[in-house]
mmCIF file of C-alpha atoms in Angstrom:
data_model
loop_
_atom_site.group_PDB
_atom_site.id
_atom_site.type_symbol
_atom_site.label_atom_id
_atom_site.label_comp_id
_atom_site.label_asym_id
_atom_site.label_seq_id
_atom_site.Cartn_x
_atom_site.Cartn_y
_atom_site.Cartn_z
ATOM 1 C CA UNK A 1 106.581 109.920 82.104
ATOM 2 C CA UNK A 2 106.114 106.261 82.063
ATOM 3 C CA UNK A 3 107.956 104.891 79.463
ATOM 4 C CA UNK A 4 108.983 101.148 78.515
ATOM 5 C CA UNK A 5 111.858 100.720 76.408
ATOM 6 C CA UNK A 6 114.944 98.193 75.283
ATOM 7 C CA UNK A 7 118.678 99.261 76.611
ATOM 8 C CA UNK A 8 119.617 100.607 73.894
ATOM 9 C CA UNK A 9 123.620 99.275 72.774
ATOM 10 C CA UNK A 10 125.776 101.337 70.730
ATOM 11 C CA UNK A 11 127.968 99.925 67.639
ATOM 12 C CA UNK A 12 131.134 100.818 66.898
ATOM 13 C CA UNK A 13 129.873 101.611 63.837
ATOM 14 C CA UNK A 14 128.232 104.330 66.605
ATOM 15 C CA UNK A 15 131.674 104.977 68.599
ATOM 16 C CA UNK A 16 133.413 105.314 65.377
ATOM 17 C CA UNK A 17 131.550 108.634 64.212
ATOM 18 C CA UNK A 18 131.257 110.025 68.273
ATOM 19 C CA UNK A 19 135.043 109.932 67.395
ATOM 20 C CA UNK A 20 134.693 111.635 64.135
ATOM 21 C CA UNK A 21 132.753 114.131 65.578
ATOM 22 C CA UNK A 22 135.682 114.576 67.918
ATOM 23 C CA UNK A 23 138.041 114.766 65.190
ATOM 24 C CA UNK A 24 135.942 117.773 63.981
ATOM 25 C CA UNK A 25 138.056 121.183 64.033
ATOM 26 C CA UNK A 26 135.440 123.717 63.958
ATOM 27 C CA UNK A 27 135.632 125.158 60.777
ATOM 28 C CA UNK A 28 132.907 125.027 59.632
ATOM 29 C CA UNK A 29 131.402 128.253 58.038
ATOM 30 C CA UNK A 30 129.071 130.418 60.423
ATOM 31 C CA UNK A 31 125.582 130.374 60.648
ATOM 32 C CA UNK A 32 126.015 126.477 59.804
ATOM 33 C CA UNK A 33 123.583 123.973 62.514
ATOM 34 C CA UNK A 34 127.217 122.914 63.999
ATOM 35 C CA UNK A 35 127.721 125.963 65.262
ATOM 36 C CA UNK A 36 123.762 127.098 66.684
ATOM 37 C CA UNK A 37 124.177 123.784 68.501
ATOM 38 C CA UNK A 38 127.151 124.896 70.601
ATOM 39 C CA UNK A 39 128.808 121.480 69.194
ATOM 40 C CA UNK A 40 132.313 121.030 69.637
ATOM 41 C CA UNK A 41 134.326 117.717 70.040
ATOM 42 C CA UNK A 42 135.301 116.523 73.184
ATOM 43 C CA UNK A 43 136.004 112.842 74.487
ATOM 44 C CA UNK A 44 132.808 110.344 75.133
ATOM 45 C CA UNK A 45 134.448 108.655 77.690
ATOM 46 C CA UNK A 46 135.219 112.146 79.553
ATOM 47 C CA UNK A 47 133.804 112.519 82.782
ATOM 48 C CA UNK A 48 133.759 116.057 84.029
ATOM 49 C CA UNK A 49 130.390 116.986 82.775
ATOM 50 C CA UNK A 50 128.714 120.026 81.664
ATOM 51 C CA UNK A 51 128.389 123.472 81.486
ATOM 52 C CA UNK A 52 125.608 124.984 82.294
ATOM 53 C CA UNK A 53 124.509 128.394 80.494
ATOM 54 C CA UNK A 54 123.930 131.293 82.632
ATOM 55 C CA UNK A 55 120.276 132.992 82.420
ATOM 56 C CA UNK A 56 121.616 136.530 83.010
ATOM 57 C CA UNK A 57 124.858 138.285 81.633
ATOM 58 C CA UNK A 58 126.375 141.771 84.181
ATOM 59 C CA UNK A 59 124.050 144.165 82.561
ATOM 60 C CA UNK A 60 122.248 146.568 84.936
ATOM 61 C CA UNK A 61 118.783 145.440 83.094
ATOM 62 C CA UNK A 62 120.235 141.067 83.692
ATOM 63 C CA UNK A 63 121.272 142.355 87.469
ATOM 64 C CA UNK A 64 117.392 143.089 87.705
ATOM 65 C CA UNK A 65 115.927 140.094 85.800
ATOM 66 C CA UNK A 66 118.307 137.804 88.154
ATOM 67 C CA UNK A 67 117.157 140.212 91.331
ATOM 68 C CA UNK A 68 113.257 139.648 91.052
ATOM 69 C CA UNK A 69 114.172 135.794 90.246
ATOM 70 C CA UNK A 70 115.484 135.978 93.358
ATOM 71 C CA UNK A 71 113.160 137.556 95.683
ATOM 72 C CA UNK A 72 110.074 135.174 93.977
ATOM 73 C CA UNK A 73 112.096 132.131 94.734
ATOM 74 C CA UNK A 74 111.666 133.513 98.718
ATOM 75 C CA UNK A 75 108.384 134.392 98.251
ATOM 76 C CA UNK A 76 108.221 130.922 97.011
ATOM 77 C CA UNK A 77 109.926 129.102 99.391
ATOM 78 C CA UNK A 78 108.098 130.811 102.145
ATOM 79 C CA UNK A 79 104.646 130.835 101.673
ATOM 80 C CA UNK A 80 104.883 127.021 101.300
ATOM 81 C CA UNK A 81 106.254 126.821 103.883
ATOM 82 C CA UNK A 82 103.859 128.662 106.008
ATOM 83 C CA UNK A 83 100.521 126.980 103.703
ATOM 84 C CA UNK A 84 102.019 123.525 104.885
ATOM 85 C CA UNK A 85 102.845 125.197 108.230
ATOM 86 C CA UNK A 86 99.589 125.925 109.045
ATOM 87 C CA UNK A 87 97.530 123.452 107.663
ATOM 88 C CA UNK A 88 99.223 121.451 109.893
ATOM 89 C CA UNK A 89 98.978 124.160 112.997
ATOM 90 C CA UNK A 90 95.054 124.938 112.517
ATOM 91 C CA UNK A 91 92.969 121.647 113.062
ATOM 92 C CA UNK A 92 89.814 123.479 111.295
ATOM 93 C CA UNK A 93 92.471 122.657 107.854
ATOM 94 C CA UNK A 94 92.000 119.198 108.617
ATOM 95 C CA UNK A 95 90.246 118.232 106.265
ATOM 96 C CA UNK A 96 91.018 116.006 102.604
ATOM 97 C CA UNK A 97 91.157 118.742 100.568
ATOM 98 C CA UNK A 98 93.864 120.350 102.513
ATOM 99 C CA UNK A 99 95.736 117.903 103.216
ATOM 100 C CA UNK A 100 96.493 117.815 99.536
ATOM 101 C CA UNK A 101 97.099 121.463 99.576
ATOM 102 C CA UNK A 102 100.130 120.342 101.962
ATOM 103 C CA UNK A 103 101.299 118.309 99.664
ATOM 104 C CA UNK A 104 101.587 120.158 96.946
ATOM 105 C CA UNK A 105 103.514 123.041 98.874
ATOM 106 C CA UNK A 106 105.422 120.117 99.958
ATOM 107 C CA UNK A 107 106.561 118.941 96.173
ATOM 108 C CA UNK A 108 106.585 122.693 95.376
ATOM 109 C CA UNK A 109 109.254 123.452 97.846
ATOM 110 C CA UNK A 110 111.300 120.776 96.549
ATOM 111 C CA UNK A 111 110.838 121.578 93.176
ATOM 112 C CA UNK A 112 111.601 125.108 92.362
ATOM 113 C CA UNK A 113 114.461 124.374 95.001
ATOM 114 C CA UNK A 114 115.564 121.631 92.150
ATOM 115 C CA UNK A 115 117.001 124.223 90.183
ATOM 116 C CA UNK A 116 117.413 127.688 90.772
ATOM 117 C CA UNK A 117 119.900 127.587 93.913
ATOM 118 C CA UNK A 118 121.872 126.299 91.063
ATOM 119 C CA UNK A 119 121.176 128.609 88.904
ATOM 120 C CA UNK A 120 121.989 130.998 91.653
ATOM 121 C CA UNK A 121 125.105 129.731 92.598
ATOM 122 C CA UNK A 122 126.367 130.322 89.123
ATOM 123 C CA UNK A 123 125.347 133.322 88.845
ATOM 124 C CA UNK A 124 127.328 134.938 92.100
ATOM 125 C CA UNK A 125 130.013 132.402 91.644
ATOM 126 C CA UNK A 126 130.247 131.406 88.249
ATOM 127 C CA UNK A 127 129.365 127.804 89.626
ATOM 128 C CA UNK A 128 128.060 126.779 86.292
ATOM 129 C CA UNK A 129 130.294 123.495 85.533
ATOM 130 C CA UNK A 130 128.426 119.888 86.757
ATOM 131 C CA UNK A 131 129.376 116.438 86.755
ATOM 132 C CA UNK A 132 127.632 113.911 85.429
ATOM 133 C CA UNK A 133 126.479 112.233 88.077
ATOM 134 C CA UNK A 134 125.418 115.298 89.460
ATOM 135 C CA UNK A 135 123.203 116.066 85.871
ATOM 136 C CA UNK A 136 121.258 112.960 86.876
ATOM 137 C CA UNK A 137 120.407 113.310 89.780
ATOM 138 C CA UNK A 138 119.356 117.135 89.029
ATOM 139 C CA UNK A 139 117.416 115.462 85.910
ATOM 140 C CA UNK A 140 115.597 112.497 88.160
ATOM 141 C CA UNK A 141 115.100 115.126 90.803
ATOM 142 C CA UNK A 142 113.538 117.337 88.599
ATOM 143 C CA UNK A 143 111.234 115.078 86.288
ATOM 144 C CA UNK A 144 110.186 112.940 89.713
ATOM 145 C CA UNK A 145 108.698 115.690 91.653
ATOM 146 C CA UNK A 146 106.835 117.713 87.973
ATOM 147 C CA UNK A 147 105.328 114.316 87.175
ATOM 148 C CA UNK A 148 104.445 113.697 90.349
ATOM 149 C CA UNK A 149 102.850 117.489 91.067
ATOM 150 C CA UNK A 150 101.233 116.498 87.679
ATOM 151 C CA UNK A 151 99.208 113.140 88.841
ATOM 152 C CA UNK A 152 98.282 115.262 92.154
ATOM 153 C CA UNK A 153 96.847 118.249 90.602
ATOM 154 C CA UNK A 154 94.806 115.364 88.461
ATOM 155 C CA UNK A 155 93.119 113.779 91.695
ATOM 156 C CA UNK A 156 92.716 117.202 93.531
ATOM 157 C CA UNK A 157 89.512 117.570 90.933
ATOM 158 C CA UNK A 158 88.453 114.011 91.704
ATOM 159 C CA UNK A 159 88.738 115.652 95.038
ATOM 160 C CA UNK A 160 87.106 118.578 94.150
ATOM 161 C CA UNK A 161 84.358 116.136 92.280
ATOM 162 C CA UNK A 162 83.222 114.167 95.198
ATOM 163 C CA UNK A 163 82.824 117.369 97.495
ATOM 164 C CA UNK A 164 80.988 119.461 94.839
ATOM 165 C CA UNK A 165 78.788 116.018 93.521
ATOM 166 C CA UNK A 166 78.746 113.459 96.483
ATOM 167 C CA UNK A 167 78.707 115.719 99.857
ATOM 168 C CA UNK A 168 77.148 113.351 101.905
ATOM 169 C CA UNK A 169 79.107 111.176 101.397
ATOM 170 C CA UNK A 170 82.795 112.801 101.031
ATOM 171 C CA UNK A 171 83.567 111.952 104.414
ATOM 172 C CA UNK A 172 83.226 108.474 103.423
ATOM 173 C CA UNK A 173 85.310 109.193 99.956
ATOM 174 C CA UNK A 174 87.738 111.063 100.948
ATOM 175 C CA UNK A 175 88.402 109.666 104.079
ATOM 176 C CA UNK A 176 92.564 109.624 105.334
ATOM 177 C CA UNK A 177 92.858 105.563 103.954
ATOM 178 C CA UNK A 178 91.721 107.890 100.328
ATOM 179 C CA UNK A 179 94.098 110.246 100.493
ATOM 180 C CA UNK A 180 97.497 108.628 102.129
ATOM 181 C CA UNK A 181 96.842 106.488 98.918
ATOM 182 C CA UNK A 182 97.206 109.514 96.246
ATOM 183 C CA UNK A 183 99.627 110.944 97.545
ATOM 184 C CA UNK A 184 102.002 107.216 97.875
ATOM 185 C CA UNK A 185 99.974 106.821 94.302
ATOM 186 C CA UNK A 186 101.737 110.566 92.885
ATOM 187 C CA UNK A 187 104.793 110.013 94.372
ATOM 188 C CA UNK A 188 105.392 106.522 93.200
ATOM 189 C CA UNK A 189 104.817 107.687 89.478
ATOM 190 C CA UNK A 190 106.590 110.460 89.870
ATOM 191 C CA UNK A 191 109.403 108.143 90.850
ATOM 192 C CA UNK A 192 108.660 105.830 88.192
ATOM 193 C CA UNK A 193 108.929 108.751 85.653
ATOM 194 C CA UNK A 194 112.307 109.957 85.954
ATOM 195 C CA UNK A 195 114.119 106.170 86.913
ATOM 196 C CA UNK A 196 112.793 105.418 83.315
ATOM 197 C CA UNK A 197 113.869 109.313 81.516
ATOM 198 C CA UNK A 198 116.664 109.480 83.531
ATOM 199 C CA UNK A 199 118.469 106.312 82.604
ATOM 200 C CA UNK A 200 117.497 106.270 78.938
ATOM 201 C CA UNK A 201 119.100 109.377 78.272
ATOM 202 C CA UNK A 202 122.140 109.079 80.520
ATOM 203 C CA UNK A 203 123.217 106.167 77.920
ATOM 204 C CA UNK A 204 123.310 108.187 75.062
ATOM 205 C CA UNK A 205 126.970 109.243 74.174
ATOM 206 C CA UNK A 206 127.504 112.749 73.958
ATOM 207 C CA UNK A 207 130.190 114.093 72.109
ATOM 208 C CA UNK A 208 129.092 117.586 70.994
ATOM 209 C CA UNK A 209 129.140 120.004 73.027
ATOM 210 C CA UNK A 210 130.345 120.019 76.807
ATOM 211 C CA UNK A 211 127.625 122.997 77.173
ATOM 212 C CA UNK A 212 123.973 122.794 77.858
ATOM 213 C CA UNK A 213 121.873 125.869 76.252
ATOM 214 C CA UNK A 214 119.655 125.711 79.478
ATOM 215 C CA UNK A 215 120.465 126.890 83.245
ATOM 216 C CA UNK A 216 119.828 123.376 84.336
ATOM 217 C CA UNK A 217 119.838 119.439 83.126
ATOM 218 C CA UNK A 218 116.552 119.205 81.212
ATOM 219 C CA UNK A 219 115.868 116.616 79.201
ATOM 220 C CA UNK A 220 115.523 118.363 75.409
ATOM 221 C CA UNK A 221 118.488 120.598 76.256
ATOM 222 C CA UNK A 222 120.352 117.604 76.891
ATOM 223 C CA UNK A 223 119.646 115.236 73.957
ATOM 224 C CA UNK A 224 120.570 118.315 71.736
ATOM 225 C CA UNK A 225 124.521 117.041 72.429
ATOM 226 C CA UNK A 226 123.634 113.355 71.978
ATOM 227 C CA UNK A 227 126.388 112.736 68.778
ATOM 228 C CA UNK A 228 123.812 109.481 68.526
ATOM 229 C CA UNK A 229 119.916 109.895 66.758
ATOM 230 C CA UNK A 230 117.682 110.507 69.345
ATOM 231 C CA UNK A 231 114.890 111.610 67.184
ATOM 232 C CA UNK A 232 112.903 108.047 67.946
ATOM 233 C CA UNK A 233 113.142 108.533 71.871
ATOM 234 C CA UNK A 234 111.935 112.078 71.469
ATOM 235 C CA UNK A 235 108.691 110.904 69.890
ATOM 236 C CA UNK A 236 108.666 108.027 73.324
ATOM 237 C CA UNK A 237 109.171 111.575 74.733
ATOM 238 C CA UNK A 238 105.835 112.974 72.839
ATOM 239 C CA UNK A 239 104.487 108.908 73.456
ATOM 240 C CA UNK A 240 104.772 109.854 77.417
ATOM 241 C CA UNK A 241 103.604 114.290 77.466
ATOM 242 C CA UNK A 242 101.031 111.962 75.996
ATOM 243 C CA UNK A 243 100.535 109.798 79.835
ATOM 244 C CA UNK A 244 101.809 112.018 81.794
ATOM 245 C CA UNK A 245 100.254 115.453 80.911
ATOM 246 C CA UNK A 246 97.074 114.939 78.406
ATOM 247 C CA UNK A 247 95.727 111.933 80.387
ATOM 248 C CA UNK A 248 96.122 114.371 83.489
ATOM 249 C CA UNK A 249 94.233 116.955 81.539
ATOM 250 C CA UNK A 250 91.323 114.755 79.547
ATOM 251 C CA UNK A 251 91.304 113.484 83.519
ATOM 252 C CA UNK A 252 90.583 116.879 84.906
ATOM 253 C CA UNK A 253 88.015 118.635 82.216
ATOM 254 C CA UNK A 254 85.958 114.963 82.835
ATOM 255 C CA UNK A 255 85.509 116.598 86.667
ATOM 256 C CA UNK A 256 85.162 119.285 85.841
ATOM 257 C CA UNK A 257 82.507 119.131 83.500
ATOM 258 C CA UNK A 258 80.833 116.791 85.332
ATOM 259 C CA UNK A 259 80.842 119.609 88.793
ATOM 260 C CA UNK A 260 80.021 122.283 85.915
ATOM 261 C CA UNK A 261 76.739 120.779 85.763
ATOM 262 C CA UNK A 262 76.066 119.963 89.201
ATOM 263 C CA UNK A 263 77.062 123.950 90.026
ATOM 264 C CA UNK A 264 74.582 125.151 87.427
ATOM 265 C CA UNK A 265 71.911 122.454 88.980
ATOM 266 C CA UNK A 266 72.373 124.166 92.159
ATOM 267 C CA UNK A 267 69.516 126.556 93.430
ATOM 268 C CA UNK A 268 71.285 128.417 96.108
ATOM 269 C CA UNK A 269 73.664 131.468 94.378
ATOM 270 C CA UNK A 270 75.664 131.068 97.891
ATOM 271 C CA UNK A 271 76.399 127.009 96.982
ATOM 272 C CA UNK A 272 76.985 127.727 92.995
ATOM 273 C CA UNK A 273 79.642 130.745 94.529
ATOM 274 C CA UNK A 274 81.410 129.368 97.185
ATOM 275 C CA UNK A 275 81.192 126.066 95.082
ATOM 276 C CA UNK A 276 82.604 127.980 91.710
ATOM 277 C CA UNK A 277 85.504 129.457 94.398
ATOM 278 C CA UNK A 278 87.287 126.126 95.432
ATOM 279 C CA UNK A 279 87.563 125.177 91.845
ATOM 280 C CA UNK A 280 88.310 128.193 89.971
ATOM 281 C CA UNK A 281 91.376 128.309 92.557
ATOM 282 C CA UNK A 282 92.434 124.598 91.373
ATOM 283 C CA UNK A 283 91.835 125.310 87.869
ATOM 284 C CA UNK A 284 93.749 128.472 87.952
ATOM 285 C CA UNK A 285 97.152 126.833 89.642
ATOM 286 C CA UNK A 286 96.388 123.603 87.036
ATOM 287 C CA UNK A 287 96.086 126.026 83.777
ATOM 288 C CA UNK A 288 99.532 127.720 85.989
ATOM 289 C CA UNK A 289 101.404 124.198 85.826
ATOM 290 C CA UNK A 290 100.060 122.049 82.691
ATOM 291 C CA UNK A 291 100.611 124.498 80.248
ATOM 292 C CA UNK A 292 104.678 125.275 79.783
ATOM 293 C CA UNK A 293 104.990 121.671 80.790
ATOM 294 C CA UNK A 294 102.785 120.921 78.314
ATOM 295 C CA UNK A 295 104.613 123.480 75.588
ATOM 296 C CA UNK A 296 108.071 122.295 76.629
ATOM 297 C CA UNK A 297 107.353 118.078 76.530
ATOM 298 C CA UNK A 298 104.470 118.134 73.809
ATOM 299 C CA UNK A 299 105.403 120.445 71.072
ATOM 300 C CA UNK A 300 108.041 119.702 68.214
ATOM 301 C CA UNK A 301 111.422 120.585 68.928
ATOM 302 C CA UNK A 302 111.566 122.968 65.814
ATOM 303 C CA UNK A 303 109.365 124.894 68.146
ATOM 304 C CA UNK A 304 111.939 125.248 70.701
ATOM 305 C CA UNK A 305 114.630 127.946 71.571
ATOM 306 C CA UNK A 306 117.277 128.101 74.046
ATOM 307 C CA UNK A 307 116.156 131.779 74.578
ATOM 308 C CA UNK A 308 112.364 130.539 74.982
ATOM 309 C CA UNK A 309 112.984 127.858 76.922
ATOM 310 C CA UNK A 310 114.594 129.334 79.489
ATOM 311 C CA UNK A 311 111.757 132.192 79.969
ATOM 312 C CA UNK A 312 109.000 128.686 80.626
ATOM 313 C CA UNK A 313 110.831 127.153 82.675
ATOM 314 C CA UNK A 314 111.843 129.803 84.521
ATOM 315 C CA UNK A 315 107.582 130.577 84.523
ATOM 316 C CA UNK A 316 106.956 126.560 85.752
ATOM 317 C CA UNK A 317 110.440 126.201 87.978
ATOM 318 C CA UNK A 318 109.835 129.460 90.082
ATOM 319 C CA UNK A 319 107.075 131.167 89.767
ATOM 320 C CA UNK A 320 104.406 128.814 90.133
ATOM 321 C CA UNK A 321 105.248 127.655 93.246
ATOM 322 C CA UNK A 322 105.240 130.665 93.935
ATOM 323 C CA UNK A 323 101.894 131.888 93.017
ATOM 324 C CA UNK A 324 100.770 128.210 94.020
ATOM 325 C CA UNK A 325 100.069 129.976 97.822
ATOM 326 C CA UNK A 326 99.251 132.963 96.796
ATOM 327 C CA UNK A 327 96.271 131.615 94.558
ATOM 328 C CA UNK A 328 95.061 129.021 97.471
ATOM 329 C CA UNK A 329 94.921 132.104 99.753
ATOM 330 C CA UNK A 330 94.094 134.924 98.812
ATOM 331 C CA UNK A 331 90.603 133.073 97.117
ATOM 332 C CA UNK A 332 90.074 130.610 100.917
ATOM 333 C CA UNK A 333 88.517 132.469 103.202
ATOM 334 C CA UNK A 334 89.166 129.592 105.534
ATOM 335 C CA UNK A 335 92.614 129.637 105.308
ATOM 336 C CA UNK A 336 92.725 133.720 105.711
ATOM 337 C CA UNK A 337 91.021 132.927 108.921
ATOM 338 C CA UNK A 338 93.215 130.631 109.765
ATOM 339 C CA UNK A 339 96.119 132.665 109.506
ATOM 340 C CA UNK A 340 94.646 135.536 111.374
ATOM 341 C CA UNK A 341 94.391 132.764 113.712
ATOM 342 C CA UNK A 342 97.291 131.763 114.546
ATOM 343 C CA UNK A 343 98.978 135.875 113.512
ATOM 344 C CA UNK A 344 96.397 136.890 116.981
ATOM 345 C CA UNK A 345 97.971 133.610 118.728
ATOM 346 C CA UNK A 346 101.233 135.168 117.771
ATOM 347 C CA UNK A 347 100.542 138.579 119.099
ATOM 348 C CA UNK A 348 97.945 137.452 122.606
ATOM 349 C CA UNK A 349 101.584 135.780 123.230
ATOM 350 C CA UNK A 350 103.892 138.331 122.931
ATOM 351 C CA UNK A 351 101.569 141.012 124.761
ATOM 352 C CA UNK A 352 101.734 138.234 127.846
#
């Protein structure tokens, strides 16, 4: 989400407004927007940071849901780690498509680890506080890895386009340098996006409640605590959402429109099925990842509530990283074949 914006310098009137908020007595009638936002007085210069809201209470149902999240996170880490190792170990998978897939799994490992361990520690040990610097670091890495994955998924659509529409030129067009350039572009774009967005978000004065109505430091949730007018910045967030989400979606849509045209022109039924099988895995992952992000960053704030944001965030921070290796392994004969070979070699080694 790359934006260019002048640095905001707050006037004495804004600082005075901040101190006025600090003088709030908390006597507003129930149901006031102040109470709904969870706002309360705290020092603008305070360095104690924020308090994250736990996803779960101590009820049996919440304990069950927490256990499910832990299991899904563990499966996500194991599945993506296994995918990276499998692609590295099997020479048959040393192709551009699987190189990009290994990078996707690599991003997923860190993307889900930015938020979930902190949430688990908060539930088990009550460590719900997070420093101002820690909140900024979590926000930076979350946006960095998320934007990098968005860009990588779009570039993977180009890989599928070349493989199906220009198969004879595939190895020349998708050479090692091109693959490295794709990965570097996704990482560079993600780092630029995260640097700018983190700097702009943390420059606001936070004079409301220290309690973030979310289980991690995400931009929309943090902006609710700012005591300055964030309307202009939220419009810029929408613009950056167009750049990082809608532009890649348009690129993916165009690529697959050309792919479908080429597939329907094939005379071989087996060729059609193989092309559609490889493309369907990528399209499934794209829908699972982009859909919740479009909801979070493209819809106006009036369509959001803390409960809904938590559910949607769990989807793309935990569930999607767990499903990615499953989708690519179960629907890909080359991956399942490589997995059987590795298991077979391990079995032979143990027998010997």
